[in-house]
Coordinates of C-alpha atoms and ligand atoms in Angstrom, one line a residue:
Chain A
M1 CA 7.1 -15.4 -23.6
E2 CA 4.9 -15.8 -26.9
Q3 CA 3.6 -19.2 -26.4
P4 CA 3.4 -21.1 -29.7
L5 CA 0.3 -20.6 -32.1
L6 CA -2.4 -22.3 -30.3
N7 CA -5.4 -23.3 -32.2
R8 CA -6.6 -19.5 -31.0
S9 CA -6.1 -18.2 -34.7
E10 CA -8.8 -20.4 -35.5
M11 CA -11.2 -18.8 -33.6
I12 CA -14.4 -18.1 -35.1
I13 CA -15.7 -14.3 -34.0
L14 CA -19.4 -13.5 -34.0
Q15 CA -19.8 -9.4 -33.9
P16 CA -23.8 -9.2 -34.0
S17 CA -24.9 -5.6 -33.9
S18 CA -27.7 -5.4 -31.8
L19 CA -28.6 -7.4 -28.5
K20 CA -31.6 -9.3 -29.9
E21 CA -29.6 -10.5 -32.6
S22 CA -26.7 -11.6 -29.9
L23 CA -29.2 -13.6 -27.8
K24 CA -30.2 -15.1 -31.0
V25 CA -26.9 -16.1 -32.2
L26 CA -26.0 -17.3 -28.7
N27 CA -28.4 -19.4 -28.5
E28 CA -27.6 -21.2 -31.5
N29 CA -23.9 -21.3 -30.2
P30 CA -24.1 -21.9 -26.7
D31 CA -20.4 -22.8 -26.6
A32 CA -19.7 -19.2 -27.4
E33 CA -17.6 -17.4 -24.9
I34 CA -18.9 -13.9 -24.4
M35 CA -16.3 -11.1 -24.9
A36 CA -17.2 -7.2 -23.5
N37 CA -14.1 -5.3 -23.8
A38 CA -11.9 -8.1 -23.3
S39 CA -9.3 -7.3 -20.4
D40 CA -9.7 -10.0 -18.5
L41 CA -10.7 -12.6 -21.2
W42 CA -8.0 -11.5 -23.7
P43 CA -4.8 -11.8 -21.8
R44 CA -5.8 -15.3 -20.9
I45 CA -6.8 -16.0 -24.6
R46 CA -3.2 -14.9 -25.7
N47 CA -1.7 -17.5 -23.0
G48 CA -3.5 -20.5 -23.6
E49 CA -5.6 -20.5 -20.6
V50 CA -8.5 -20.4 -22.1
R51 CA -9.4 -21.4 -25.7
P52 CA -12.8 -20.7 -27.0
K53 CA -13.5 -21.9 -30.5
K54 CA -16.2 -19.3 -31.0
I55 CA -16.2 -15.6 -29.4
L56 CA -19.6 -13.8 -29.3
D57 CA -18.3 -9.9 -29.1
I58 CA -20.7 -8.0 -27.5
S59 CA -18.4 -4.9 -27.0
G60 CA -20.4 -3.0 -30.0
L61 CA -23.4 -3.2 -28.2
T62 CA -23.0 0.2 -26.3
N63 CA -26.1 2.0 -27.6
E64 CA -28.2 -0.9 -25.6
L65 CA -26.0 -1.8 -22.8
S66 CA -24.2 1.6 -21.8
Y67 CA -26.8 3.3 -19.6
V68 CA -27.1 4.6 -16.4
K69 CA -30.4 5.4 -14.7
K70 CA -32.5 5.5 -11.6
D71 CA -35.8 3.8 -11.7
G72 CA -37.6 5.0 -8.9
N73 CA -35.1 3.8 -5.9
V74 CA -33.7 1.2 -7.9
I75 CA -30.1 2.6 -9.7
K76 CA -29.7 0.0 -12.6
I77 CA -26.4 0.2 -14.6
G78 CA -25.8 -1.5 -18.0
A79 CA -23.6 -4.2 -18.3
L80 CA -21.3 -2.3 -20.7
V81 CA -20.8 0.2 -18.4
T82 CA -16.9 1.4 -17.9
V83 CA -15.1 2.1 -14.9
S84 CA -14.6 5.7 -16.4
Q85 CA -17.9 6.4 -17.2
L86 CA -19.4 5.4 -14.1
E87 CA -16.9 7.9 -12.4
G88 CA -18.9 10.9 -13.8
E89 CA -21.9 9.4 -12.4
S90 CA -24.0 11.9 -10.5
F91 CA -25.1 8.8 -7.9
V92 CA -21.7 8.0 -7.4
K93 CA -21.1 11.6 -5.6
E94 CA -23.4 11.4 -3.2
K95 CA -22.3 10.9 0.3
R96 CA -23.7 7.4 0.7
F97 CA -22.1 5.7 -2.3
S98 CA -18.8 7.1 -1.6
A99 CA -17.7 3.4 -1.6
F100 CA -17.6 3.9 -5.4
V101 CA -15.4 6.8 -5.3
D102 CA -12.9 4.7 -3.0
L103 CA -13.3 1.9 -5.3
I104 CA -13.1 3.5 -8.8
S105 CA -9.9 5.6 -7.0
K106 CA -8.0 2.5 -6.8
F107 CA -9.2 0.6 -10.0
G108 CA -6.2 0.1 -12.3
S109 CA -5.1 2.5 -14.7
L110 CA -6.8 5.2 -16.7
Q111 CA -6.2 3.0 -19.5
I112 CA -8.0 0.1 -18.1
R113 CA -10.6 2.2 -16.5
N114 CA -11.5 3.5 -20.1
V115 CA -12.4 -0.2 -21.0
A116 CA -13.0 -2.4 -17.7
T117 CA -17.0 -2.7 -18.0
V118 CA -19.0 -3.3 -14.8
G119 CA -20.5 -6.5 -16.2
G120 CA -17.3 -7.9 -17.3
N121 CA -16.2 -7.4 -13.8
V122 CA -19.1 -9.5 -12.4
C123 CA -18.6 -12.1 -14.6
A124 CA -14.9 -13.0 -14.2
A125 CA -15.5 -14.1 -10.9
S126 CA -12.6 -14.1 -9.2
S127 CA -11.2 -12.6 -6.1
S128 CA -9.4 -9.8 -8.0
E129 CA -12.6 -8.5 -9.3
D130 CA -13.6 -5.0 -7.0
F131 CA -16.9 -4.2 -7.9
I132 CA -18.0 -7.7 -6.6
P133 CA -17.9 -7.3 -2.8
L134 CA -19.3 -3.6 -3.3
F135 CA -22.2 -5.6 -5.1
L136 CA -22.4 -8.1 -2.7
A137 CA -22.8 -5.5 0.2
L138 CA -25.2 -3.5 -1.5
N139 CA -27.5 -6.7 -2.4
A140 CA -27.1 -6.0 -6.1
K141 CA -29.2 -8.2 -8.2
V142 CA -27.8 -9.5 -12.0
K143 CA -30.3 -9.3 -15.1
L144 CA -30.2 -12.4 -17.2
S145 CA -31.4 -12.0 -20.8
S146 CA -31.9 -14.8 -23.2
V147 CA -34.0 -15.7 -26.2
D148 CA -36.7 -16.8 -23.3
G149 CA -36.8 -13.7 -21.8
E150 CA -35.5 -12.2 -18.6
R151 CA -34.9 -13.1 -15.2
Y152 CA -33.2 -11.5 -12.2
M153 CA -30.5 -13.2 -9.7
S154 CA -28.7 -11.7 -6.5
V155 CA -25.2 -11.5 -7.3
E156 CA -24.8 -13.3 -4.4
K157 CA -26.3 -16.6 -6.2
F158 CA -25.0 -15.6 -9.7
L159 CA -21.6 -16.3 -8.3
A160 CA -21.3 -20.0 -7.9
G161 CA -17.6 -20.1 -7.4
K162 CA -14.0 -19.1 -8.8
R163 CA -14.8 -18.4 -12.5
K164 CA -18.2 -20.1 -12.3
L165 CA -21.4 -18.6 -13.0
N166 CA -24.7 -19.4 -12.4
R167 CA -25.9 -18.6 -16.2
R168 CA -27.2 -20.5 -18.8
P169 CA -25.4 -21.1 -21.8
N170 CA -27.7 -18.7 -24.0
E171 CA -27.7 -16.0 -21.0
I172 CA -26.2 -12.5 -21.4
L173 CA -25.5 -10.3 -18.4
T174 CA -27.5 -7.5 -19.6
E175 CA -27.7 -5.2 -16.3
I176 CA -26.9 -4.9 -12.7
S177 CA -28.8 -3.1 -10.3
F178 CA -29.5 -2.2 -6.4
E179 CA -31.8 -0.2 -4.4
D180 CA -30.6 3.1 -3.2
P181 CA -30.1 2.1 1.0
G182 CA -31.7 5.8 1.2
P183 CA -29.9 8.7 2.9
G184 CA -29.0 7.4 6.7
Y185 CA -26.5 4.8 4.9
G186 CA -23.2 5.3 4.4
S187 CA -20.4 3.0 2.3
A188 CA -17.2 2.5 2.0
F189 CA -14.5 0.4 0.2
E190 CA -10.6 -0.2 0.5
K191 CA -8.1 -2.7 -1.0
V192 CA -4.4 -3.2 -0.6
G193 CA -2.2 -4.4 -3.4
R194 CA 1.2 -4.4 -4.3
R195 CA 0.3 -1.4 -6.6
N196 CA -3.0 0.6 -8.1
M197 CA -2.3 -0.7 -11.3
L198 CA -1.9 -4.7 -10.9
I199 CA -5.4 -6.8 -11.5
I200 CA -4.5 -8.8 -8.5
N201 CA -5.2 -7.4 -4.9
L202 CA -3.9 -8.7 -1.6
V203 CA -7.4 -8.1 0.3
N204 CA -10.6 -5.7 -0.7
L205 CA -13.2 -5.0 1.3
A206 CA -16.8 -3.3 1.1
V207 CA -19.1 -2.0 4.0
V208 CA -22.3 -0.8 3.5
G209 CA -24.5 0.3 6.5
K210 CA -27.2 2.7 8.5
I211 CA -25.3 4.0 11.9
A212 CA -27.2 6.4 13.3
K213 CA -26.7 8.1 16.8
G214 CA -24.2 5.9 17.5
K215 CA -25.9 2.6 17.1
I216 CA -25.1 0.2 14.1
E217 CA -28.6 -0.5 12.6
D218 CA -27.9 -2.2 9.7
I219 CA -24.7 -3.5 8.4
R220 CA -23.2 -5.9 5.2
I221 CA -19.5 -6.5 4.8
A222 CA -18.2 -8.3 1.9
A223 CA -14.6 -9.2 1.1
N224 CA -12.5 -11.0 -1.9
R225 CA -12.2 -13.9 0.5
V226 CA -14.1 -14.9 3.8
K227 CA -14.3 -18.7 3.3
G228 CA -13.8 -19.5 -0.5
K229 CA -11.8 -18.2 -3.0
I230 CA -14.2 -15.7 -4.3
P231 CA -15.6 -12.8 -2.7
E232 CA -18.2 -13.4 0.1
R233 CA -20.4 -11.8 2.8
A234 CA -19.3 -12.0 6.2
K235 CA -22.7 -12.7 7.7
T236 CA -21.6 -13.7 11.1
T237 CA -19.6 -10.6 12.0
E238 CA -22.8 -8.7 10.4
E239 CA -24.9 -10.4 13.1
F240 CA -22.6 -9.7 15.6
L241 CA -22.7 -5.9 15.0
K242 CA -26.4 -5.3 14.1
G243 CA -28.0 -3.6 16.7
K244 CA -24.9 -2.6 19.1
E245 CA -23.4 0.3 20.3
L246 CA -20.7 1.7 18.0
N247 CA -17.9 1.9 20.7
E248 CA -14.4 0.2 21.4
E249 CA -16.1 -2.6 23.2
T250 CA -18.1 -3.5 20.1
L251 CA -15.5 -2.8 17.3
N252 CA -13.2 -5.3 19.8
G253 CA -15.6 -8.1 19.5
A254 CA -16.6 -7.6 16.0
K255 CA -12.6 -8.0 15.2
K256 CA -12.2 -11.0 16.8
V257 CA -15.4 -12.4 15.6
F258 CA -14.8 -11.4 11.8
G259 CA -11.1 -12.9 12.6
E260 CA -12.7 -16.3 13.3
E261 CA -14.6 -16.4 10.5
L262 CA -12.4 -15.8 8.2
I263 CA -10.8 -18.8 6.6
L264 CA -7.8 -18.3 4.6
T265 CA -5.0 -20.0 3.2
D266 CA -1.4 -18.5 2.3
D267 CA -0.7 -18.3 -1.3
M268 CA 2.3 -17.0 -2.8
R269 CA 1.4 -13.2 -2.6
A270 CA 0.7 -13.0 0.9
S271 CA 0.4 -15.5 4.0
A272 CA -3.3 -16.0 6.0
T273 CA -2.0 -14.6 8.8
Y274 CA -1.4 -11.3 7.1
R275 CA -4.3 -11.2 5.0
K276 CA -6.4 -11.4 8.1
A277 CA -4.1 -8.5 10.0
L278 CA -5.4 -6.4 6.7
L279 CA -8.6 -7.2 6.8
I280 CA -9.3 -6.6 10.4
T281 CA -7.5 -3.7 10.2
I282 CA -9.7 -2.3 7.2
L283 CA -12.9 -3.4 8.8
E284 CA -12.4 -1.5 11.7
R285 CA -11.6 1.5 9.6
L286 CA -14.3 1.4 7.3
I287 CA -17.2 1.0 9.8
K288 CA -15.5 3.8 12.2
K289 CA -15.6 5.8 8.6
I290 CA -19.2 5.1 8.1
G291 CA -19.8 5.7 11.8
G292 CA -18.3 9.4 11.3
V293 CA -16.0 8.6 14.2
Q294 CA -12.0 8.7 13.8
Chain B
M1 CA -11.1 -19.4 -39.5
A2 CA -10.3 -17.2 -42.1
Q3 CA -9.0 -13.7 -41.5
M4 CA -11.2 -11.1 -41.0
L5 CA -11.6 -7.6 -42.9
V6 CA -11.8 -4.9 -40.4
K7 CA -12.4 -0.9 -41.1
I8 CA -10.3 0.9 -38.7
N9 CA -9.7 4.7 -39.1
V10 CA -6.4 5.2 -38.0
N11 CA -4.9 8.8 -37.5
G12 CA -7.8 10.2 -39.8
V13 CA -7.5 7.7 -42.4
E14 CA -10.0 5.2 -43.3
R15 CA -8.0 2.0 -43.5
E16 CA -9.0 -1.9 -44.2
V17 CA -6.8 -4.7 -43.0
L18 CA -7.1 -8.1 -43.0
V19 CA -6.6 -9.6 -39.3
D20 CA -6.1 -12.9 -37.7
P21 CA -9.0 -13.9 -34.9
D22 CA -6.1 -13.4 -32.4
D23 CA -4.2 -10.9 -33.5
R24 CA -4.0 -7.4 -31.4
L25 CA -4.4 -3.9 -32.3
L26 CA -1.1 -3.4 -31.4
D27 CA 0.5 -6.1 -33.9
V28 CA -1.9 -4.0 -36.9
L29 CA -0.5 -0.9 -36.0
R30 CA 2.9 -1.8 -35.8
E31 CA 3.3 -4.2 -38.4
D32 CA 0.4 -3.7 -40.8
F33 CA 0.6 0.5 -40.6
G34 CA 4.2 0.6 -39.4
F35 CA 3.4 2.9 -36.6
K36 CA 6.2 2.2 -34.3
S37 CA 5.7 4.9 -31.7
V38 CA 3.4 1.9 -30.0
K39 CA 5.3 0.3 -28.4
E40 CA 5.0 -3.2 -26.9
A41 CA 7.1 -4.0 -23.3
C42 CA 4.9 -6.5 -21.1
G43 CA 2.1 -7.2 -23.5
T44 CA -0.4 -7.9 -20.2
G45 CA -1.9 -4.1 -19.6
D46 CA 0.9 -3.6 -16.8
C47 CA 3.0 -1.1 -18.3
G48 CA 0.9 1.4 -20.2
L49 CA 3.7 1.5 -23.3
C50 CA 1.3 0.6 -26.0
T51 CA -1.2 3.3 -25.2
V52 CA -3.0 4.3 -27.8
L53 CA -6.0 7.2 -28.2
M54 CA -9.0 5.2 -29.6
D55 CA -12.6 7.9 -29.9
G56 CA -10.3 10.0 -28.0
K57 CA -9.5 8.0 -24.7
P58 CA -6.3 6.6 -23.6
V59 CA -6.2 2.2 -24.2
L60 CA -3.6 -0.1 -24.1
S61 CA -3.6 -1.7 -27.6
C62 CA -2.0 -5.0 -26.5
L63 CA -5.1 -5.8 -24.5
I64 CA -7.7 -4.8 -27.5
P65 CA -8.3 -7.8 -30.2
A66 CA -8.1 -5.8 -33.6
F67 CA -11.4 -7.4 -34.6
Q68 CA -12.9 -4.9 -31.9
A69 CA -11.2 -2.1 -33.3
K70 CA -13.5 -2.1 -35.9
N71 CA -15.4 1.0 -36.7
H72 CA -13.4 3.0 -34.2
K73 CA -11.1 5.9 -34.3
I74 CA -7.4 5.4 -33.5
L75 CA -4.9 7.9 -32.7
T76 CA -1.3 7.4 -32.4
L77 CA 1.5 9.6 -31.8
E78 CA 2.3 9.9 -35.7
G79 CA -1.0 11.2 -36.0
L80 CA 0.1 14.1 -34.0
N81 CA 2.8 15.1 -36.1
N82 CA 1.8 18.4 -37.1
D83 CA -0.3 18.9 -33.6
P84 CA 0.7 22.6 -32.0
L85 CA 0.0 21.4 -28.5
M86 CA 2.1 18.0 -29.3
K87 CA 4.8 19.9 -30.4
K88 CA 5.0 22.0 -26.7
I89 CA 5.0 18.8 -25.4
Q90 CA 7.8 17.1 -27.3
D91 CA 10.1 20.7 -27.2
Q92 CA 9.5 20.7 -22.9
F93 CA 10.4 16.8 -23.0
R94 CA 13.3 18.2 -24.9
E95 CA 14.4 21.0 -22.6
H96 CA 13.8 18.9 -19.4
Q97 CA 15.4 16.0 -20.9
A98 CA 12.6 14.0 -20.0
A99 CA 13.6 11.2 -22.5
Q100 CA 16.4 9.0 -21.8
C101 CA 16.1 5.7 -23.6
G102 CA 13.3 7.1 -25.2
F103 CA 10.9 3.8 -25.2
C104 CA 8.2 5.2 -22.7
T105 CA 8.0 8.6 -24.5
P106 CA 5.4 8.1 -26.8
A107 CA 3.0 6.7 -24.1
M108 CA 4.1 9.2 -22.4
E109 CA 3.0 12.3 -24.4
I110 CA 0.4 10.8 -25.7
M111 CA -0.9 10.7 -21.8
G112 CA 0.5 14.4 -21.7
W113 CA -1.5 15.4 -24.6
H114 CA -4.8 13.6 -23.4
L115 CA -4.8 15.6 -19.9
L116 CA -3.9 19.0 -21.2
N117 CA -6.5 18.6 -24.1
R118 CA -9.1 18.4 -21.1
K119 CA -7.2 20.6 -18.4
K120 CA -5.0 23.6 -19.6
E121 CA -3.3 23.8 -16.1
P122 CA -3.1 20.3 -14.1
S123 CA -1.5 20.4 -11.1
K124 CA 2.0 18.3 -10.7
Q125 CA -0.2 15.5 -8.7
E126 CA -3.0 15.5 -11.5
I127 CA 0.0 15.2 -14.0
K128 CA 1.1 12.0 -11.4
E129 CA -2.1 10.4 -11.8
A130 CA -2.6 10.6 -15.3
I131 CA 0.4 9.3 -16.2
S132 CA 0.7 6.7 -13.4
G133 CA -0.4 3.6 -15.7
T134 CA 2.6 4.2 -17.7
L135 CA 6.0 3.3 -16.4
C136 CA 9.4 4.5 -17.1
R137 CA 12.4 2.5 -16.4
C138 CA 15.1 5.7 -16.8
T139 CA 14.1 9.0 -15.4
G140 CA 12.3 8.6 -12.3
Y141 CA 9.2 10.7 -13.8
Y142 CA 10.2 13.9 -12.3
D143 CA 11.1 15.4 -15.8
I144 CA 8.2 14.1 -17.3
V145 CA 6.5 15.2 -15.1
D146 CA 8.0 19.0 -15.1
A147 CA 7.7 18.9 -18.9
I148 CA 4.2 18.2 -19.0
Y149 CA 3.6 20.7 -16.5
D150 CA 5.6 23.4 -18.6
A151 CA 4.1 22.5 -21.6
G152 CA 0.6 23.2 -19.9
R153 CA 1.5 26.8 -18.8
E154 CA 3.3 27.3 -22.1
Q155 CA -0.1 27.0 -24.2
Ligands
FAD301 C1 -3.5 -4.3 -15.7 C2 -4.8 -4.8 -15.5 C3 -5.5 -4.0 -14.3 C4 -6.6 -4.6 -13.7 N1 -7.2 -4.1 -12.3 C5 -7.9 -4.0 -11.9 C6 -8.4 -3.9 -10.5 O1 -7.7 -2.8 -10.2 N2 -9.8 -4.1 -9.8 C7 -10.7 -5.0 -10.8 O2 -11.7 -5.2 -10.6 N3 -10.1 -5.6 -11.8 C8 -9.1 -4.9 -12.5 N4 -8.7 -6.0 -14.0 C9 -9.6 -6.9 -14.2 C10 -10.7 -6.3 -15.5 O3 -10.3 -5.3 -16.2 C11 -11.8 -6.1 -14.7 O4 -12.4 -7.5 -14.5 C12 -13.1 -5.3 -16.0 O5 -13.7 -5.3 -15.3 C13 -13.5 -6.5 -17.1 O6 -14.6 -6.2 -17.9 P1 -14.2 -6.3 -19.5 O7 -15.3 -5.4 -20.2 O8 -12.7 -6.4 -19.8 O9 -14.6 -8.1 -19.6 P2 -14.1 -9.1 -20.6 O10 -12.3 -9.7 -20.4 O11 -14.7 -9.1 -21.9 O12 -15.0 -10.4 -19.7 C14 -14.6 -11.1 -18.5 C15 -15.3 -12.3 -18.5 O13 -16.6 -11.8 -18.3 C16 -17.3 -12.7 -19.2 N5 -18.6 -11.7 -19.6 C17 -18.1 -10.5 -19.9 N6 -19.5 -9.6 -19.9 C18 -20.5 -10.1 -20.2 C19 -21.6 -10.3 -20.1 N7 -22.3 -9.2 -20.4 N8 -22.5 -11.3 -20.0 C20 -21.9 -12.4 -19.7 N9 -20.7 -12.9 -19.5 C21 -19.8 -11.6 -19.7 C22 -16.7 -12.8 -20.3 O14 -16.9 -14.2 -20.7 C23 -15.4 -13.4 -18.9 O15 -15.2 -14.5 -18.7 C24 -7.5 -5.8 -14.3 C25 -7.1 -5.9 -15.7 C26 -5.6 -5.8 -16.3 C27 -5.6 -6.4 -17.2
FES302 S1 2.6 -3.6 -23.7 FE1 0.4 -2.9 -23.5 S2 0.7 -2.6 -21.4 FE2 2.4 -3.0 -21.7
FES303 S1 13.1 6.9 -20.8 FE1 13.6 5.0 -21.1 S2 11.7 4.1 -20.4 FE2 11.3 6.4 -19.8

């Protein structure tokens, strides 16, 4: 099981004690691999998939990056907030954010939730990260910090592809934020995998929307795979649904449009046909849930 | 790179240890400090048998780089040897024959202890959820759940 010793024992570990210092160190060592709580990165280093020469360990910056706050209408989550920490936050308990409750209850084991950070989840940028579809559906933004200052970017733009980020080498993701859509909205999340504890899900899907008096006023849908290998929005399906009455005919139409929008391939875990069937079923279920119908 | 000197508080004792950059907390606990209650089965975060408490929270020591344990407080089963609640849990494990091969037992007892510390009388469902990230290949779990359940009521 253990691979023969790679040069991983030669890695240089950089552990600055403040964010400011970390940004400086990263600026001087742009080739360093950023490490939060390591639950995604460490196994990949140990099995030789990633072979960084340097690691910038930011896990100690909890004083600066473990906050959750509401600033006006915007909810801001520090990059080092863990899934367990998020679970205890008051905003998560409001009905319109029930997608967070759905998601957290299916996220790994308690031991994993205690370390998995929200920032690490987004930056891992693969189809197994559950927060990505939810943040996409919330139109969330990332805050990127460097010695040059700060800039904001949509999560959608930040994700450039599987394990690829639109991040400059000297930038650290420090915050994820999204606008509170307001009381009329609802949200839902579901995933299917062989068991909750395993990292890799077969499908996951997040929906955020406003369905009032049986009419779909707004809807945003994101799944771990729509066309490519990373989570994406299903915009054609969203457009189809917007403004329509929530009834059998609309749902049947949406299922057809969604089915056509999905471009999936078979892999060792599931066939494209099975994934498609799951996603379509879940979409219907989540829309009904937000609309308050059975 | 040269080895690094890391300060860790394990079971209430401040220790310093030289680690390689690729050492896991698991390696340090077992090999350097000799705390063999911490088991390795999968080494990839799936089985939960390497569970220890870090600053009071259950985490997987196979997924934690040794250098990240710096300045944290680690508790293994050995550190709970004289703990009254742990004694009750262990008595109930014996009573219910909740250990067969025993390989998962330290992790199960740690998870039980962590739960009972936060909730005196958890339901069986809550116990199942608490141990759901910790695998047992022998018992079928019922005896483990019952042991933790009874240890809670006995408090
Ligand atoms: C057994 C197991 C079960 C899991 N179950 C789930 C699950 O159910 N759902 C799920 O979504 N995930 C799951 N995961 C995956 C993983 O735990 C999550 O992706 C976690 O949120 C990653 O956070 P981290 O702090 O550990 O990230 P790390 O491993 O430290 O980092 C992940 C990646 O992001 C980069 N990075 C991290 N932080 C930053 C930052 N602030 N700025 C820039 N780059 C950064 C790193 O360079 C690395 O490439 C599981 C993992 C394991 C081992
Ligand atoms: S050995 Fe750590 S989870 Fe299996
Ligand atoms: S008693 Fe053997 S694995 Fe649990």
